[in-house]
């Protein structure tokens, strides 16, 4: 996503400005190392472009920036659950309004921290006290840390994902490794399957890899680069591409949008809401993804 042409609404520092795409405010970072954008709507990274590279992050040409819908593309923050095990799908964090908490910069890059606190809307779908922080480190790599703290007096359970849409030259040409061989196939009713160690694609995929390495690699011959995706605090890696039929069914994706994206997600997966990770009062969990070319 090209953010450089948007006029600055607020200048926060030499490297950090606030811009607006339709109804969505975006923290824009322009630094010698990289340009990037993080929407306050959803705490959603919409772009990360290291100097001299094409964007590592894919955004749909038809993404809806109305300040209500979840953005199609970028890094949706799925929390406090992943998937359709409760409503709304993928939790409320990706459609909530996050607050800019702080920004810092030096010659190595910029760090932006957003925060999300409970309110009436979150409480109506998930009656728990929490504090969430999203730390986005922009430099030679993009590191995103979702930290959630149980500020309640009772334990609660959660799941989630950093649902990264990676920008690729042609999804039919890429190969991936490091996701392991065992996966739950969401397209086959949750069947457990054992696949190969390297993956190439010819059709739609929606898989929860249950024993991924910390480092997943995506080789992209068309863009002549290899992406590294290093995840922590997860229990699985979800790989998703809707392919043509899926893209056609989504109003916020162009029919051929699936060709230039691949989702590799740092995921804390749970089959049922009550099977999520338990967090005691005062306890903190970090879910991390770090992406570089
Ligand atoms: O992470 C994969 C997935 O859960 C798929 O099942 C697919 O539906 C995708 O996320 C997108 O979900 P969304 O709610 O953003 O349309």
Tab-separated table of N, CA, C and O and ligand atoms in Angstrom, residues 70-72 76 82-84 89-90 94 163 165 186 206 238-240 250 263 265, ligand 1:
chain	number	residue	atom	x	y	z
A	70	UNK	N	-13.376	-5.125	9.004
A	70	UNK	CA	-11.983	-5.580	9.150
A	70	UNK	C	-11.286	-5.336	7.816
A	70	UNK	O	-11.884	-5.525	6.751
A	71	UNK	N	-10.046	-4.884	7.884
A	71	UNK	CA	-9.313	-4.597	6.647
A	71	UNK	C	-8.861	-5.911	6.000
A	71	UNK	O	-8.338	-6.783	6.689
A	72	UNK	N	-9.070	-6.011	4.691
A	72	UNK	CA	-8.631	-7.218	3.973
A	72	UNK	C	-7.181	-7.035	3.552
A	72	UNK	O	-6.880	-6.224	2.679
A	76	UNK	N	-4.050	-8.487	10.260
A	76	UNK	CA	-5.161	-8.431	11.199
A	76	UNK	C	-4.747	-9.015	12.555
A	76	UNK	O	-4.076	-10.047	12.609
A	82	UNK	N	-9.343	-16.933	17.779
A	82	UNK	CA	-8.997	-17.104	16.387
A	82	UNK	C	-10.113	-17.900	15.698
A	82	UNK	O	-10.576	-18.905	16.233
A	83	UNK	N	-10.547	-17.434	14.543
A	83	UNK	CA	-11.494	-18.193	13.734
A	83	UNK	C	-12.941	-17.904	14.087
A	83	UNK	O	-13.274	-16.853	14.646
A	84	UNK	N	-13.767	-18.894	13.791
A	84	UNK	CA	-15.213	-18.708	13.951
A	84	UNK	C	-15.755	-19.471	15.150
A	84	UNK	O	-16.918	-19.890	15.161
A	89	UNK	N	-16.204	-13.204	14.058
A	89	UNK	CA	-15.110	-14.062	13.593
A	89	UNK	C	-13.766	-13.394	13.876
A	89	UNK	O	-13.612	-12.187	13.666
A	90	UNK	N	-12.826	-14.177	14.379
A	90	UNK	CA	-11.459	-13.714	14.678
A	90	UNK	C	-11.393	-12.665	15.803
A	90	UNK	O	-10.409	-11.947	15.942
A	94	UNK	N	-9.567	-6.810	15.869
A	94	UNK	CA	-9.250	-6.338	14.515
A	94	UNK	C	-10.221	-5.268	14.008
A	94	UNK	O	-9.987	-4.677	12.960
A	163	UNK	N	-2.380	-12.420	11.709
A	163	UNK	CA	-2.890	-13.074	10.484
A	163	UNK	C	-2.247	-12.441	9.238
A	163	UNK	O	-2.929	-11.837	8.412
A	165	UNK	N	-0.850	-11.200	5.861
A	165	UNK	CA	-0.976	-11.393	4.411
A	165	UNK	C	0.357	-10.939	3.795
A	165	UNK	O	0.683	-9.747	3.809
A	186	UNK	N	-8.663	-27.466	7.479
A	186	UNK	CA	-9.980	-26.846	7.678
A	186	UNK	C	-10.883	-27.076	6.472
A	186	UNK	O	-12.102	-26.937	6.566
A	206	UNK	N	-6.297	-23.982	3.480
A	206	UNK	CA	-6.654	-23.414	4.784
A	206	UNK	C	-6.243	-24.443	5.837
A	206	UNK	O	-6.988	-25.363	6.134
A	238	UNK	N	-0.921	-20.956	10.755
A	238	UNK	CA	-2.012	-21.131	9.795
A	238	UNK	C	-1.547	-20.623	8.433
A	238	UNK	O	-0.965	-19.538	8.330
A	239	UNK	N	-1.768	-21.438	7.406
A	239	UNK	CA	-1.450	-21.042	6.029
A	239	UNK	C	-2.757	-20.997	5.258
A	239	UNK	O	-3.531	-21.980	5.266
A	240	UNK	N	-2.993	-19.878	4.613
A	240	UNK	CA	-4.289	-19.694	3.929
A	240	UNK	C	-4.114	-18.942	2.628
A	240	UNK	O	-3.386	-17.944	2.564
A	250	UNK	N	-15.461	-12.915	-2.163
A	250	UNK	CA	-15.221	-11.845	-1.176
A	250	UNK	C	-15.323	-10.481	-1.853
A	250	UNK	O	-14.586	-10.206	-2.806
A	263	UNK	N	-1.121	-16.004	3.156
A	263	UNK	CA	-1.180	-15.790	4.598
A	263	UNK	C	-0.341	-16.840	5.323
A	263	UNK	O	-0.539	-18.045	5.123
A	265	UNK	N	0.447	-17.264	9.316
A	265	UNK	CA	-0.045	-16.624	10.537
A	265	UNK	C	0.575	-17.239	11.786
A	265	UNK	O	0.633	-18.453	11.912
B	1	LIG	O1	-6.772	-17.828	8.870
B	1	LIG	C1	-7.519	-18.461	7.909
B	1	LIG	C2	-8.963	-18.044	8.035
B	1	LIG	O2	-9.457	-18.372	9.299
B	1	LIG	C3	-9.725	-18.720	6.892
B	1	LIG	O3	-10.568	-19.745	7.315
B	1	LIG	C4	-10.370	-17.573	6.157
B	1	LIG	O4	-11.711	-17.507	6.301
B	1	LIG	C5	-9.576	-16.370	6.635
B	1	LIG	O5	-9.082	-16.636	7.891
B	1	LIG	C6	-10.182	-14.987	6.515
B	1	LIG	O6	-11.162	-14.753	7.459
B	1	LIG	P1	-11.994	-13.399	7.405
B	1	LIG	O7	-12.894	-13.447	8.594
B	1	LIG	O8	-11.006	-12.279	7.470
B	1	LIG	O9	-12.723	-13.416	6.087
